[in-house]
PDB file of C-alpha atoms in Angstrom:
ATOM      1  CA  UNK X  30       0.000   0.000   0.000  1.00 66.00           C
ATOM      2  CA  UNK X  31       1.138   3.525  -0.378  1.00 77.00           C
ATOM      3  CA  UNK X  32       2.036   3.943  -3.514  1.00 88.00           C
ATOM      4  CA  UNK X  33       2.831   7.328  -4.845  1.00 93.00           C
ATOM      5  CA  UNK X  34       3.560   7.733  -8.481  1.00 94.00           C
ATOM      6  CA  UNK X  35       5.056  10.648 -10.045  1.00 96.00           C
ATOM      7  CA  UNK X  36       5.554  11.663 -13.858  1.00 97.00           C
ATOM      8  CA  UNK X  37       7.143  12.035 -16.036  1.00 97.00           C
ATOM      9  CA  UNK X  38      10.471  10.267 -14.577  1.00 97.00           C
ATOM     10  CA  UNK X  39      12.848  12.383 -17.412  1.00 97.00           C
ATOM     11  CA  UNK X  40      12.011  15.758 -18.951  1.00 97.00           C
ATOM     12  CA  UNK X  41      14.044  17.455 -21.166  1.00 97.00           C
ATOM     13  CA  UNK X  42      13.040  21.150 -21.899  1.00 96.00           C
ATOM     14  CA  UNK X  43      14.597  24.083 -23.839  1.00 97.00           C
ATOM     15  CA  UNK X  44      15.028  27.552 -21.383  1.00 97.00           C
ATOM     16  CA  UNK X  45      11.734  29.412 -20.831  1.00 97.00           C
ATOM     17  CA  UNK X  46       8.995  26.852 -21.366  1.00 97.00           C
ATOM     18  CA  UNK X  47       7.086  25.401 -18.420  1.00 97.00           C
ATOM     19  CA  UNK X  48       6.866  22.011 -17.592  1.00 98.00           C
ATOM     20  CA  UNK X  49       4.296  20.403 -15.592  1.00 98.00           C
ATOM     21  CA  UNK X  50       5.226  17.445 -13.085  1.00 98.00           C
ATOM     22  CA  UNK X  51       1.979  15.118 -11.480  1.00 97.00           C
ATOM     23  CA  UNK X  52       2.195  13.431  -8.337  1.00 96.00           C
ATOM     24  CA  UNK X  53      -0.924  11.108  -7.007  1.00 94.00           C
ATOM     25  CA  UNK X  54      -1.249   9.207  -4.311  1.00 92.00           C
ATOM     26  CA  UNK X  55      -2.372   5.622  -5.846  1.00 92.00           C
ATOM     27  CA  UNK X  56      -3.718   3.975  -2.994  1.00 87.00           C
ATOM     28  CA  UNK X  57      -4.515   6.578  -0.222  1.00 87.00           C
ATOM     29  CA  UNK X  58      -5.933   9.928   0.267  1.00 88.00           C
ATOM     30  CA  UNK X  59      -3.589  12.596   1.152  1.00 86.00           C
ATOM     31  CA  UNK X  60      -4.763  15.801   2.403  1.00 81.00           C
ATOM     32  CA  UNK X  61      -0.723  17.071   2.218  1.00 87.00           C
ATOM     33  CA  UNK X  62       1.813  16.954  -0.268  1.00 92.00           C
ATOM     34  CA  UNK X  63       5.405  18.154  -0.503  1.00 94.00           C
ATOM     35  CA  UNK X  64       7.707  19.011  -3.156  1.00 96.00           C
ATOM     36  CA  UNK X  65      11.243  18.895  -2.640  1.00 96.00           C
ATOM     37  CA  UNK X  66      13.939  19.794  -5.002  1.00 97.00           C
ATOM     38  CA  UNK X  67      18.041  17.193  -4.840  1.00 96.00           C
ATOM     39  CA  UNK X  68      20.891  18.031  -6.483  1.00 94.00           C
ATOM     40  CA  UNK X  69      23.343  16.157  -7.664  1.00 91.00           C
ATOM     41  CA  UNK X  70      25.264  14.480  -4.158  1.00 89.00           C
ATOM     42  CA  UNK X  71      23.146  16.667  -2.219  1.00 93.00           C
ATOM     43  CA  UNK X  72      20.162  16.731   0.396  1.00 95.00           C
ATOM     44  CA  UNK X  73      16.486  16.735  -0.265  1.00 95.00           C
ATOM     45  CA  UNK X  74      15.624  20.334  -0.012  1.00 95.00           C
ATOM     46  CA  UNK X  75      12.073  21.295   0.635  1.00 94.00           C
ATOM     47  CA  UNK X  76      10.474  23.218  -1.728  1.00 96.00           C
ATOM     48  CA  UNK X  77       6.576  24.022  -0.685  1.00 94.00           C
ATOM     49  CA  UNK X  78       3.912  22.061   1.016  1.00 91.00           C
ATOM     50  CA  UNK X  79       0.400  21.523  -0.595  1.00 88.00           C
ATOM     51  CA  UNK X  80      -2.751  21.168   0.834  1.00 84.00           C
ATOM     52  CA  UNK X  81      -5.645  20.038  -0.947  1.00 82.00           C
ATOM     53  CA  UNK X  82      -7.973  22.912  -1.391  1.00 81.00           C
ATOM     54  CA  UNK X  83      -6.004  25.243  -0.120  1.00 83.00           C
ATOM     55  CA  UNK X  84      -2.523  27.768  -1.233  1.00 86.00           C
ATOM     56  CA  UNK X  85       0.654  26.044  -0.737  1.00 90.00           C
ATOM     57  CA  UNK X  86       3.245  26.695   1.529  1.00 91.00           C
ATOM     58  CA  UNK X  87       6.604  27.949   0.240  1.00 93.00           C
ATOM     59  CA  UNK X  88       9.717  27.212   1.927  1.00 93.00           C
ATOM     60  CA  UNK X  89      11.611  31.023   2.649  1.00 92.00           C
ATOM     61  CA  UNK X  90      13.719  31.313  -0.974  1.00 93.00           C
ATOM     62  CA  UNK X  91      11.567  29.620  -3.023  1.00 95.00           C
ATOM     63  CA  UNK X  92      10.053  31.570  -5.619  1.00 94.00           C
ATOM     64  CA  UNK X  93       6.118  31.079  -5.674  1.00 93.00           C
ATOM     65  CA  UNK X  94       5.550  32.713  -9.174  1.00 95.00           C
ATOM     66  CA  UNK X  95       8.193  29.981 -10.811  1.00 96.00           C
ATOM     67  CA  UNK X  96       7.216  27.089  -9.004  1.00 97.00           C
ATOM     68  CA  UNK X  97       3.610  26.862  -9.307  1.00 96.00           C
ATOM     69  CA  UNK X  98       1.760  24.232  -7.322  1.00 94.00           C
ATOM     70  CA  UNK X  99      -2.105  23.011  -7.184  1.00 90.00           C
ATOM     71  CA  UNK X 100      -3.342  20.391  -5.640  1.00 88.00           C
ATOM     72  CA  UNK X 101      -6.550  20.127  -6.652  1.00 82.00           C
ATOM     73  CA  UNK X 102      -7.923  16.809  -4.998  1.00 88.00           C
ATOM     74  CA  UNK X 103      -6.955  14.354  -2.079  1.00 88.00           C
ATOM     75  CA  UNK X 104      -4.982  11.907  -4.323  1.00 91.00           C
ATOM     76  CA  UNK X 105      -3.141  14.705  -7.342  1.00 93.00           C
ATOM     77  CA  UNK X 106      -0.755  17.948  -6.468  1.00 93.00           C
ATOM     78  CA  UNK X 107       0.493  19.484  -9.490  1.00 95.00           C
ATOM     79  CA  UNK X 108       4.190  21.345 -10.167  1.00 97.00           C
ATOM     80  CA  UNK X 109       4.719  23.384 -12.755  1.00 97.00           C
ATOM     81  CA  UNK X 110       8.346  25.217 -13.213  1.00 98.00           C
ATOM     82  CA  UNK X 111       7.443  27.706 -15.384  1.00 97.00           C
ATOM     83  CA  UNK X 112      10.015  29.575 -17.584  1.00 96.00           C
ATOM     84  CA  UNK X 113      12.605  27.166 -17.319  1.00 97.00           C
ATOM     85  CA  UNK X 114      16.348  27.885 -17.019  1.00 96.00           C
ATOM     86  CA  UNK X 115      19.279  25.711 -16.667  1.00 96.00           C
ATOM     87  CA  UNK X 116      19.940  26.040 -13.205  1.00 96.00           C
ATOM     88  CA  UNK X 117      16.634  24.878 -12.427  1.00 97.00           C
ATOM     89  CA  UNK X 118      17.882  21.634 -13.795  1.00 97.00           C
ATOM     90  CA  UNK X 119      17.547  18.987 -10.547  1.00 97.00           C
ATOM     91  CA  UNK X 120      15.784  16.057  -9.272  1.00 97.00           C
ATOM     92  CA  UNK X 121      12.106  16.758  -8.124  1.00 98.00           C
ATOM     93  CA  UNK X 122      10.058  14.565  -5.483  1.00 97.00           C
ATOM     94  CA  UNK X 123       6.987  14.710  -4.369  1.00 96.00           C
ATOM     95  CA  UNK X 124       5.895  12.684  -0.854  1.00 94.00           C
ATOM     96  CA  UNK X 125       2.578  12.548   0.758  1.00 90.00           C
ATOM     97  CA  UNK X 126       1.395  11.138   4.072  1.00 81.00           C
ATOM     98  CA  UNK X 127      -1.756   9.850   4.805  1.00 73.00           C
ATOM     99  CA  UNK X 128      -1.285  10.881   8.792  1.00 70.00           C
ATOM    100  CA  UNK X 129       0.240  13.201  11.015  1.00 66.00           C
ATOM    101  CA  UNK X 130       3.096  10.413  11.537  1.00 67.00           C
ATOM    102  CA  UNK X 131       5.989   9.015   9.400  1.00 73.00           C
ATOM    103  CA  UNK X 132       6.600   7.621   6.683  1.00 80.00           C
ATOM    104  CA  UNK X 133       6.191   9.588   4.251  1.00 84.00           C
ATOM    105  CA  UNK X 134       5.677   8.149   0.761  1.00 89.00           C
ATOM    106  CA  UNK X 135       7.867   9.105  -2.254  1.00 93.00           C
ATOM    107  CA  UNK X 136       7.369   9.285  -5.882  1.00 95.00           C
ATOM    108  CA  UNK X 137      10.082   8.483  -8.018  1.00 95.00           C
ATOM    109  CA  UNK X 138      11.265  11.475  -9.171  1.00 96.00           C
ATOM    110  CA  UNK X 139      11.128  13.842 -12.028  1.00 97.00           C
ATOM    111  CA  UNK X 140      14.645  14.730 -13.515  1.00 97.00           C
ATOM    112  CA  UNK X 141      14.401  18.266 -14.961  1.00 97.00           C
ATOM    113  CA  UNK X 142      17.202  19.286 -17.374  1.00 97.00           C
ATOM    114  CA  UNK X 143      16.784  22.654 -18.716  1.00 97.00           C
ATOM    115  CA  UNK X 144      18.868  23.425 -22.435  1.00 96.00           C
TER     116      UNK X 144
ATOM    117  CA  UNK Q  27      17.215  25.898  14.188  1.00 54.00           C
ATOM    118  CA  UNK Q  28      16.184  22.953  12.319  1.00 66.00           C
ATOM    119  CA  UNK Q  29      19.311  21.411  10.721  1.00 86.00           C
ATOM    120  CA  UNK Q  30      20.709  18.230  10.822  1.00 93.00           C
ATOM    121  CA  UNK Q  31      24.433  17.011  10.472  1.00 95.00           C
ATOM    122  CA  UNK Q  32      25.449  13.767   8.951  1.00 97.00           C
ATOM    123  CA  UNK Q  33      29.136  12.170   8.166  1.00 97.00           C
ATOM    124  CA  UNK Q  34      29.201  13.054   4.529  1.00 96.00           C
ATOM    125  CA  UNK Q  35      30.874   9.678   3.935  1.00 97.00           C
ATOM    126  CA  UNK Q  36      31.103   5.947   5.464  1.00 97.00           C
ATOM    127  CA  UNK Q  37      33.376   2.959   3.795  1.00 97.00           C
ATOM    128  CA  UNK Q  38      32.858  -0.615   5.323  1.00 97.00           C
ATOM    129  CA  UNK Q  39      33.081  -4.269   3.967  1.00 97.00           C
ATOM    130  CA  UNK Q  40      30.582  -6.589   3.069  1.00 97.00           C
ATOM    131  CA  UNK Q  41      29.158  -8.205   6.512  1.00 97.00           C
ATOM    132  CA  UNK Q  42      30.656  -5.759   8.603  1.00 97.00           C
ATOM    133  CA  UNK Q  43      28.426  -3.382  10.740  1.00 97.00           C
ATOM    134  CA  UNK Q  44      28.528   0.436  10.141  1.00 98.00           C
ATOM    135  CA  UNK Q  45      26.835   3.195  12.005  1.00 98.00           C
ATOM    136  CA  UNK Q  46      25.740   6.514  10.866  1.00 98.00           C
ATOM    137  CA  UNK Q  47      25.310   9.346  13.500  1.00 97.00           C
ATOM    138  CA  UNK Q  48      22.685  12.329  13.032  1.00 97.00           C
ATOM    139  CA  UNK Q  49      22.642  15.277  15.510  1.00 96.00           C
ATOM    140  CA  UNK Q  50      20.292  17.899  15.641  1.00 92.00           C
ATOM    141  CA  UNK Q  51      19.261  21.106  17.026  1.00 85.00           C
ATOM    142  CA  UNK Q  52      16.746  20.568  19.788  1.00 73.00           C
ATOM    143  CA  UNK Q  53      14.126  23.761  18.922  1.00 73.00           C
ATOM    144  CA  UNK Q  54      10.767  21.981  18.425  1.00 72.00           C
ATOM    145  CA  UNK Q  55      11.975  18.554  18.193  1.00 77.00           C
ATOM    146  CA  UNK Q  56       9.290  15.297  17.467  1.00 82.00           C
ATOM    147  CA  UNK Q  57      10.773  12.559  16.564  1.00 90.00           C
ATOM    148  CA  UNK Q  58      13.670  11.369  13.711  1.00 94.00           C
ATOM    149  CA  UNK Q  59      12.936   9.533  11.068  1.00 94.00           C
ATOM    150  CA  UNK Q  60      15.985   7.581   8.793  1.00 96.00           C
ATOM    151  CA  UNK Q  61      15.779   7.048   5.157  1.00 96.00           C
ATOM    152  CA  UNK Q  62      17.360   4.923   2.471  1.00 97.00           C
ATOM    153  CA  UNK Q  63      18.322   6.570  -1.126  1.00 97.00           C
ATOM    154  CA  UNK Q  64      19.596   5.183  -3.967  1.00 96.00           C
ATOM    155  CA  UNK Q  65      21.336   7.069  -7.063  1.00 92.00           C
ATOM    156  CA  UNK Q  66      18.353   8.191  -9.260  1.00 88.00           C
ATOM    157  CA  UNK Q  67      15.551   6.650  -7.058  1.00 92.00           C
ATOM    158  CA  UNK Q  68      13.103   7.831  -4.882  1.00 93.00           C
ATOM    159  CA  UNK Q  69      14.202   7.826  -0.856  1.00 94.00           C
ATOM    160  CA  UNK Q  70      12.471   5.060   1.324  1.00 93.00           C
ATOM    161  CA  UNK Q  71      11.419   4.725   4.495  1.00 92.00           C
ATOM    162  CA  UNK Q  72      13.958   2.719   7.064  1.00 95.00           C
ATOM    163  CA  UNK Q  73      12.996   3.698  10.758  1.00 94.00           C
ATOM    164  CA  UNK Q  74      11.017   6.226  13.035  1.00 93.00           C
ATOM    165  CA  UNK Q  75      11.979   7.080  16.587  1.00 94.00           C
ATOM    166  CA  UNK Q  76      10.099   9.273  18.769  1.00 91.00           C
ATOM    167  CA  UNK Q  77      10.911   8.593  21.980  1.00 93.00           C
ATOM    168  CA  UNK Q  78      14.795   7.752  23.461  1.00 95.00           C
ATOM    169  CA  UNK Q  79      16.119   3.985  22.635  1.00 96.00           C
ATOM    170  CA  UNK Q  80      16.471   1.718  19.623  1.00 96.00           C
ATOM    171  CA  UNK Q  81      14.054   0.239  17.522  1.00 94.00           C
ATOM    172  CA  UNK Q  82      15.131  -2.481  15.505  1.00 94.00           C
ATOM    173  CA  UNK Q  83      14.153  -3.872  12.502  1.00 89.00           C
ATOM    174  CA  UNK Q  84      15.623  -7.039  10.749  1.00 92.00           C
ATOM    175  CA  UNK Q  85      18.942  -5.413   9.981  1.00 95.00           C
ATOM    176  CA  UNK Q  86      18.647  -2.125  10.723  1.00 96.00           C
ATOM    177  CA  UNK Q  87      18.095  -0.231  13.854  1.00 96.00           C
ATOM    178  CA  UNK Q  88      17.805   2.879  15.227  1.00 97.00           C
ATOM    179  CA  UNK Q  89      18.760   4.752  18.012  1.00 97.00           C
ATOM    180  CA  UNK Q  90      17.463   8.627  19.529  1.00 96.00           C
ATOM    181  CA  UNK Q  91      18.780  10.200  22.534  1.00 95.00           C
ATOM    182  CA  UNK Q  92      16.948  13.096  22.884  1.00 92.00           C
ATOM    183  CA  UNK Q  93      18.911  14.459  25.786  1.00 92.00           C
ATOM    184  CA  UNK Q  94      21.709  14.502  23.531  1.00 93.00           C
ATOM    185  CA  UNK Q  95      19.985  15.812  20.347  1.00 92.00           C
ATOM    186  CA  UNK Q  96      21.754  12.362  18.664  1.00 94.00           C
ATOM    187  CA  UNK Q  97      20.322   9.997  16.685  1.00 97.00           C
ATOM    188  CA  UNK Q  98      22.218   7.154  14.865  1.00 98.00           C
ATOM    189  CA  UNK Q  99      20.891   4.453  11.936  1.00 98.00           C
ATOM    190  CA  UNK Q 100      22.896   1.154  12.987  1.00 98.00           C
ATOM    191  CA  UNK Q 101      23.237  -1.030   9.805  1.00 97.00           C
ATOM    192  CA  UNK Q 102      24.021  -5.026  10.575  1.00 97.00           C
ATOM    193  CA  UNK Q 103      25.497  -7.417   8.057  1.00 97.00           C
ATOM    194  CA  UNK Q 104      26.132  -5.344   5.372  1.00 98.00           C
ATOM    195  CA  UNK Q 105      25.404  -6.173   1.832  1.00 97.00           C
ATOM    196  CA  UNK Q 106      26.705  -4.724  -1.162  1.00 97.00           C
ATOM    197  CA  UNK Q 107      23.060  -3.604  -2.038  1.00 97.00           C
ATOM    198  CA  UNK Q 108      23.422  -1.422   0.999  1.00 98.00           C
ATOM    199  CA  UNK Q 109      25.713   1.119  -0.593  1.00 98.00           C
ATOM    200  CA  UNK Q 110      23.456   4.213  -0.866  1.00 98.00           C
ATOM    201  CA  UNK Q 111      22.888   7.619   0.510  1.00 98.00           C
ATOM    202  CA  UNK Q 112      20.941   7.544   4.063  1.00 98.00           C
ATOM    203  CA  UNK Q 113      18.961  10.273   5.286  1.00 97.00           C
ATOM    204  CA  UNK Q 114      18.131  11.687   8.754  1.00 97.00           C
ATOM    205  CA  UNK Q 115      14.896  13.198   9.178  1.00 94.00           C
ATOM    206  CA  UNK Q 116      12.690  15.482  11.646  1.00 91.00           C
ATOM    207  CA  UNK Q 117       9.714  16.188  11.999  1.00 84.00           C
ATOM    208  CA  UNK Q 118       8.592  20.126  11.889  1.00 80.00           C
ATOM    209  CA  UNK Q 119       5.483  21.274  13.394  1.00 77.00           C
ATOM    210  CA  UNK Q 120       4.434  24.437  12.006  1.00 72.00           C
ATOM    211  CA  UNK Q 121       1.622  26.989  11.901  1.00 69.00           C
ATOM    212  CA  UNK Q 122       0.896  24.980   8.169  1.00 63.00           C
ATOM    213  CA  UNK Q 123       0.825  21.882   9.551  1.00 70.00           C
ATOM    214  CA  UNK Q 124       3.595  19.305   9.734  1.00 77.00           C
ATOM    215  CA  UNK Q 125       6.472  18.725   7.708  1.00 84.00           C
ATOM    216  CA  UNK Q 126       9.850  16.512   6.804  1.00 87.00           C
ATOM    217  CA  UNK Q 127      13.379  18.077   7.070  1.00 90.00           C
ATOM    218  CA  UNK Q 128      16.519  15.874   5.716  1.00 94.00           C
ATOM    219  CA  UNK Q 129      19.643  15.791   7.231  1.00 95.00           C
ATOM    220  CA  UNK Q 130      22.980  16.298   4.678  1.00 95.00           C
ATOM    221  CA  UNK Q 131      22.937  12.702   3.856  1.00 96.00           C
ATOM    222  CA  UNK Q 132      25.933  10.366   4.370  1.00 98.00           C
ATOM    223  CA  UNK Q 133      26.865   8.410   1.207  1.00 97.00           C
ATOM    224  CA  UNK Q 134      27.346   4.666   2.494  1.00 98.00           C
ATOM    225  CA  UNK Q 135      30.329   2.646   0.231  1.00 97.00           C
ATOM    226  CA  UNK Q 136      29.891  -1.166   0.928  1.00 98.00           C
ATOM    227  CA  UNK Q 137      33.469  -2.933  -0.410  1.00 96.00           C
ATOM    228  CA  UNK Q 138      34.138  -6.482  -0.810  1.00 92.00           C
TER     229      UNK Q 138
END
């Protein structure tokens, strides 16, 4: 149980389009969502936290107007990096919980590389 | 303060046992979770503590001492599959609700 699925695994993009990145709980609802942002031999960084029906959270740095997030129902949040540039090239997760408690539940990824 | 501070980088041989220390700051403090990550995939869930002592499970344990601010992720028999990054983890209580902060991550090498 707890499946969360993420996608697309690879994106390639050329520098200022927007790309659009779907995580879903398969099995579970989940009223919260994150988004965190790895590079390369680094730590997961946390990016926002969504709650269905509501604004997300941004962590302090993160740009809100770049990194767009919805999540729109208790099982699909939504990130969109809109106009794209290289250095927003990285590995993107999502993770939801379906409690107050650990663990939290990862997708697989989404590595972003931006031409 | 919320960070976390991990050995960047452990070597040990196949069917030895390695352990991986985590310390903290103490502000707002509820519970550490440890986490398993290999290159390219998606990080896993290994162990929760919330309260002090060790919780074991199959081959890997976990330790808190929250008197101490110290955690540690206490990996038996090692297998070469083992070799991946490992993650501490707190949990953040917040006016938003709760949320996950990783630790820097300590890059595990298993050798034969």
């Amino acid at each position: 149980g707890a499946v969360v699925s993420q996608h697309p695994s690879r994106v390639i993009c050329k520098s200022g389009t927007s790309v659009k990145i779907e995580c879903r709980s398969l099995d579970f609802q989940a009223t919260t969502m994150f988004w965190y942002r790895q590079f390369p031999k680094q730590s997961l960084m946390l990016m926002a936290t969504s709650n269905e029906g509501s604004k997300a959270t941004y962590e302090q740095g993160v740009e809100k107007d770049k990194f767009l997030i919805n999540h729109a129902s208790l099982t699909l949040s939504t990130l969109t990096v809109t106009s794209a540039h290289p250095e927003d090239s990285s590995f993107y997760i999502c993770s939801a919980r379906s409690g107050g408690l650990p663990p939290l539940h990862f997708g697989n990824g989404t590595r972003l590389t931006v031409t | 303060g919320q960070s976390l501070e991990q050995p960047s980088e452990v070597t040990a041989v196949e069917g030895a046992i390695v352990q991986i220390n985590c310390t903290y700051q103490t502000s707002g403090f509820y519970g550490l979770s440890w986490y398993q990550q290999h290159d390219g995939g998606a990080p896993t869930f290994l162990s929760y503590n919330a309260l002090d002592g060790l919780e074991e499970t199959g081959r890997f344990s976990s330790f808190l001492s929250r008197s101490d601010s110290y955690g540690y992720l206490l990996l038996q028999e090692l297998q070469m599959k083992d070799s991946a990054s490992y993650f501490c983890a707190r949990r953040v209580v917040t006016g938003g609700g709760n949320k996950l902060t990783f630790g820097t991550g300590t890059q595990l090498k298993v050798e034969l």
